[in-house]
Amino acid sequence: MGNKEALLAGAKRCLNEKGYARTTVRDLASAANVSMAAIGYHFGSREALLNTALIEANEEWGETLAKVLQVETPASASPAERFELIWRRVIESFEEHRRMWAVSMEAYSQPDLDPEVRTQLANALELARFGLANLFQGLDDGSAEARAVGTVHQALLSGAMLQWLIDPDRAPSGADLVRGLRLIATDVLT
């Protein structure tokens, strides 16, 4: 493993153990067993390294999500039943990645993100929208419709995850999401 790969692996460990804000350059270098200068050489900054590691961790969760969604739903299931079943599985997957989600929220809430880091995160978010549209609805064409669907799923995912992090016992279930969407759609679309 080269220095760059060691830094990414060490950054993931630091994020998991210390969080985003409390991880120092020294922590990262120590976790990777490299010099502090290697961070600047390979990534440019502590924040860029941490964000790259965080994005990779989110991509790994995306792979987990894809596996969760590959489980067959009953052929007789209605679209609402399928939606509820999929979201139940997604919410159940939060526990396995709890720390990554908490660190993600911490990182995204940093008030003074470097513009380059903000761009990096915004690009990852845009890719996630299209990935969610593909995973949930099978839309993989990069269209405006796929982006719209992915945006709604991203909002549901972020909101459900935040509520689950704060209060897992009262966070929304798949059934809650279906009921809420049905009520909103009835009000908005009629």
Short mmCIF file of C-alpha atoms in Angstrom, two decimals:
data_model
loop_
_atom_site.label_atom_id
_atom_site.label_comp_id
_atom_site.label_asym_id
_atom_site.label_seq_id
_atom_site.Cartn_x
_atom_site.Cartn_y
_atom_site.Cartn_z
CA MET A 1 0.00 0.00 0.00
CA GLY A 2 1.41 3.36 -1.04
CA ASN A 3 1.28 6.56 1.00
CA LYS A 4 -1.85 7.83 -0.72
CA GLU A 5 -3.79 4.63 -0.05
CA ALA A 6 -2.43 4.50 3.52
CA LEU A 7 -3.62 8.07 4.07
CA LEU A 8 -7.13 7.22 2.84
CA ALA A 9 -7.33 4.13 5.03
CA GLY A 10 -5.99 6.07 8.01
CA ALA A 11 -8.42 8.93 7.37
CA LYS A 12 -11.35 6.50 7.43
CA ARG A 13 -10.15 5.13 10.77
CA CYS A 14 -9.72 8.65 12.16
CA LEU A 15 -13.18 9.69 10.99
CA ASN A 16 -14.63 6.63 12.67
CA GLU A 17 -12.69 7.09 15.92
CA LYS A 18 -12.45 10.88 16.33
CA GLY A 19 -14.92 12.43 13.92
CA TYR A 20 -14.33 15.15 11.36
CA ALA A 21 -13.57 18.28 13.38
CA ARG A 22 -11.35 16.59 16.00
CA THR A 23 -9.12 14.76 13.51
CA THR A 24 -5.82 16.58 13.18
CA VAL A 25 -3.09 16.42 10.55
CA ARG A 26 -0.94 14.66 13.13
CA ASP A 27 -3.69 12.04 13.70
CA LEU A 28 -3.94 11.39 9.96
CA ALA A 29 -0.19 11.06 9.48
CA SER A 30 0.11 8.80 12.51
CA ALA A 31 -2.77 6.56 11.39
CA ALA A 32 -1.16 6.16 7.97
CA ASN A 33 2.40 5.92 9.31
CA VAL A 34 3.54 8.67 6.94
CA SER A 35 4.87 12.19 7.34
CA MET A 36 2.48 15.12 7.74
CA ALA A 37 3.86 16.57 4.51
CA ALA A 38 2.47 13.55 2.63
CA ILE A 39 -1.05 14.86 3.26
CA GLY A 40 -0.32 18.09 1.41
CA TYR A 41 1.55 16.28 -1.34
CA HIS A 42 -1.22 13.76 -2.07
CA PHE A 43 -4.38 15.70 -1.16
CA GLY A 44 -3.52 19.36 -0.71
CA SER A 45 -5.14 19.72 2.69
CA ARG A 46 -6.49 17.90 5.73
CA GLU A 47 -10.04 18.74 4.64
CA ALA A 48 -9.56 17.40 1.12
CA LEU A 49 -8.20 14.12 2.53
CA LEU A 50 -11.02 13.80 5.06
CA ASN A 51 -13.64 14.58 2.43
CA THR A 52 -12.15 12.08 0.00
CA ALA A 53 -12.24 9.44 2.73
CA LEU A 54 -15.79 10.41 3.65
CA ILE A 55 -16.93 10.25 0.02
CA GLU A 56 -15.33 6.80 -0.32
CA ALA A 57 -17.11 5.66 2.85
CA ASN A 58 -20.40 6.95 1.44
CA GLU A 59 -19.71 5.10 -1.81
CA GLU A 60 -19.12 1.92 0.19
CA TRP A 61 -22.49 2.49 1.86
CA GLY A 62 -23.96 2.96 -1.62
CA GLU A 63 -22.70 -0.50 -2.51
CA THR A 64 -24.36 -1.85 0.64
CA LEU A 65 -27.54 -0.04 -0.36
CA ALA A 66 -27.44 -1.58 -3.82
CA LYS A 67 -27.23 -5.05 -2.22
CA VAL A 68 -30.11 -4.19 0.11
CA LEU A 69 -32.24 -3.17 -2.86
CA GLN A 70 -31.38 -6.27 -4.90
CA VAL A 71 -33.56 -8.42 -2.66
CA GLU A 72 -36.65 -9.37 -4.59
CA THR A 73 -39.95 -7.80 -3.70
CA PRO A 74 -43.10 -9.87 -4.16
CA ALA A 75 -44.41 -9.63 -7.72
CA SER A 76 -47.86 -8.89 -6.31
CA ALA A 77 -46.60 -5.88 -4.32
CA SER A 78 -48.14 -2.54 -5.20
CA PRO A 79 -45.82 0.41 -5.87
CA ALA A 80 -46.57 1.71 -2.35
CA GLU A 81 -45.82 -1.69 -0.79
CA ARG A 82 -42.59 -1.93 -2.79
CA PHE A 83 -41.60 1.61 -1.71
CA GLU A 84 -42.32 0.78 1.95
CA LEU A 85 -40.36 -2.47 1.79
CA ILE A 86 -37.35 -0.81 0.16
CA TRP A 87 -37.32 2.04 2.67
CA ARG A 88 -37.65 -0.40 5.57
CA ARG A 89 -34.51 -2.13 4.31
CA VAL A 90 -32.69 1.18 3.83
CA ILE A 91 -33.53 2.33 7.35
CA GLU A 92 -32.47 -1.03 8.77
CA SER A 93 -29.07 -0.55 7.09
CA PHE A 94 -28.43 2.69 9.03
CA GLU A 95 -27.23 0.84 12.15
CA GLU A 96 -24.34 -0.84 10.34
CA HIS A 97 -23.08 2.55 9.13
CA ARG A 98 -24.15 4.72 12.07
CA ARG A 99 -20.74 6.25 12.69
CA MET A 100 -20.24 7.12 9.02
CA TRP A 101 -23.60 8.89 8.97
CA ALA A 102 -22.81 10.85 12.12
CA VAL A 103 -19.44 11.91 10.72
CA SER A 104 -21.09 12.87 7.42
CA MET A 105 -23.50 15.17 9.21
CA GLU A 106 -20.64 16.67 11.19
CA ALA A 107 -18.58 17.28 8.05
CA TYR A 108 -21.44 18.77 6.06
CA SER A 109 -22.26 21.18 8.85
CA GLN A 110 -18.82 22.80 8.91
CA PRO A 111 -19.60 26.51 8.46
CA ASP A 112 -16.46 27.55 6.61
CA LEU A 113 -15.92 24.85 4.04
CA ASP A 114 -13.17 25.65 1.61
CA PRO A 115 -14.75 26.40 -1.81
CA GLU A 116 -12.81 23.54 -3.40
CA VAL A 117 -13.99 21.12 -0.71
CA ARG A 118 -17.57 22.40 -1.06
CA THR A 119 -17.35 21.75 -4.82
CA GLN A 120 -16.01 18.25 -4.17
CA LEU A 121 -18.91 17.47 -1.83
CA ALA A 122 -21.48 19.07 -4.16
CA ASN A 123 -20.26 16.94 -7.06
CA ALA A 124 -20.51 13.80 -4.93
CA LEU A 125 -24.04 14.79 -3.90
CA GLU A 126 -25.05 15.26 -7.54
CA LEU A 127 -23.70 11.81 -8.43
CA ALA A 128 -25.58 10.36 -5.46
CA ARG A 129 -28.85 11.83 -6.77
CA PHE A 130 -28.50 9.94 -10.03
CA GLY A 131 -27.34 6.82 -8.21
CA LEU A 132 -30.43 6.91 -5.98
CA ALA A 133 -32.71 7.41 -9.01
CA ASN A 134 -31.16 4.33 -10.54
CA LEU A 135 -31.29 2.23 -7.37
CA PHE A 136 -34.84 3.12 -6.39
CA GLN A 137 -36.59 3.67 -9.72
CA GLY A 138 -34.29 2.13 -12.32
CA LEU A 139 -33.67 5.53 -13.97
CA ASP A 140 -30.10 5.61 -15.23
CA ASP A 141 -30.27 7.98 -18.17
CA GLY A 142 -29.05 11.22 -16.55
CA SER A 143 -32.30 12.93 -17.48
CA ALA A 144 -34.04 15.77 -15.68
CA GLU A 145 -36.61 13.21 -14.51
CA ALA A 146 -33.89 11.01 -13.02
CA ARG A 147 -32.39 14.03 -11.25
CA ALA A 148 -35.80 15.04 -9.87
CA VAL A 149 -36.50 11.53 -8.57
CA GLY A 150 -32.99 11.25 -7.13
CA THR A 151 -33.34 14.64 -5.44
CA VAL A 152 -36.50 13.53 -3.65
CA HIS A 153 -34.92 10.23 -2.60
CA GLN A 154 -31.82 12.14 -1.39
CA ALA A 155 -34.04 14.44 0.69
CA LEU A 156 -35.89 11.45 2.14
CA LEU A 157 -32.63 9.64 2.82
CA SER A 158 -30.94 12.61 4.50
CA GLY A 159 -34.01 13.47 6.54
CA ALA A 160 -34.77 9.92 7.64
CA MET A 161 -31.12 9.33 8.50
CA LEU A 162 -30.84 12.53 10.55
CA GLN A 163 -33.99 11.69 12.48
CA TRP A 164 -32.71 8.14 13.02
CA LEU A 165 -29.35 9.40 14.32
CA ILE A 166 -31.08 11.65 16.84
CA ASP A 167 -33.93 9.37 17.90
CA PRO A 168 -33.90 5.87 16.37
CA ASP A 169 -36.99 4.82 18.32
CA ARG A 170 -39.18 7.54 16.80
CA ALA A 171 -37.52 7.93 13.40
CA PRO A 172 -39.78 7.32 10.41
CA SER A 173 -40.36 3.83 9.13
CA GLY A 174 -41.00 2.84 5.55
CA ALA A 175 -44.72 2.84 6.35
CA ASP A 176 -44.45 6.36 7.80
CA LEU A 177 -42.81 7.58 4.60
CA VAL A 178 -45.50 6.04 2.41
CA ARG A 179 -48.29 7.50 4.54
CA GLY A 180 -46.68 10.93 4.62
CA LEU A 181 -46.04 10.97 0.87
CA ARG A 182 -49.60 9.86 0.20
CA LEU A 183 -50.98 12.69 2.36
CA ILE A 184 -48.67 15.27 0.79
CA ALA A 185 -49.43 14.09 -2.74
CA THR A 186 -53.17 14.19 -2.06
CA ASP A 187 -52.86 17.76 -0.85
CA VAL A 188 -50.40 19.02 -3.45
CA LEU A 189 -51.63 17.20 -6.54
CA THR A 190 -55.40 17.63 -6.15
#
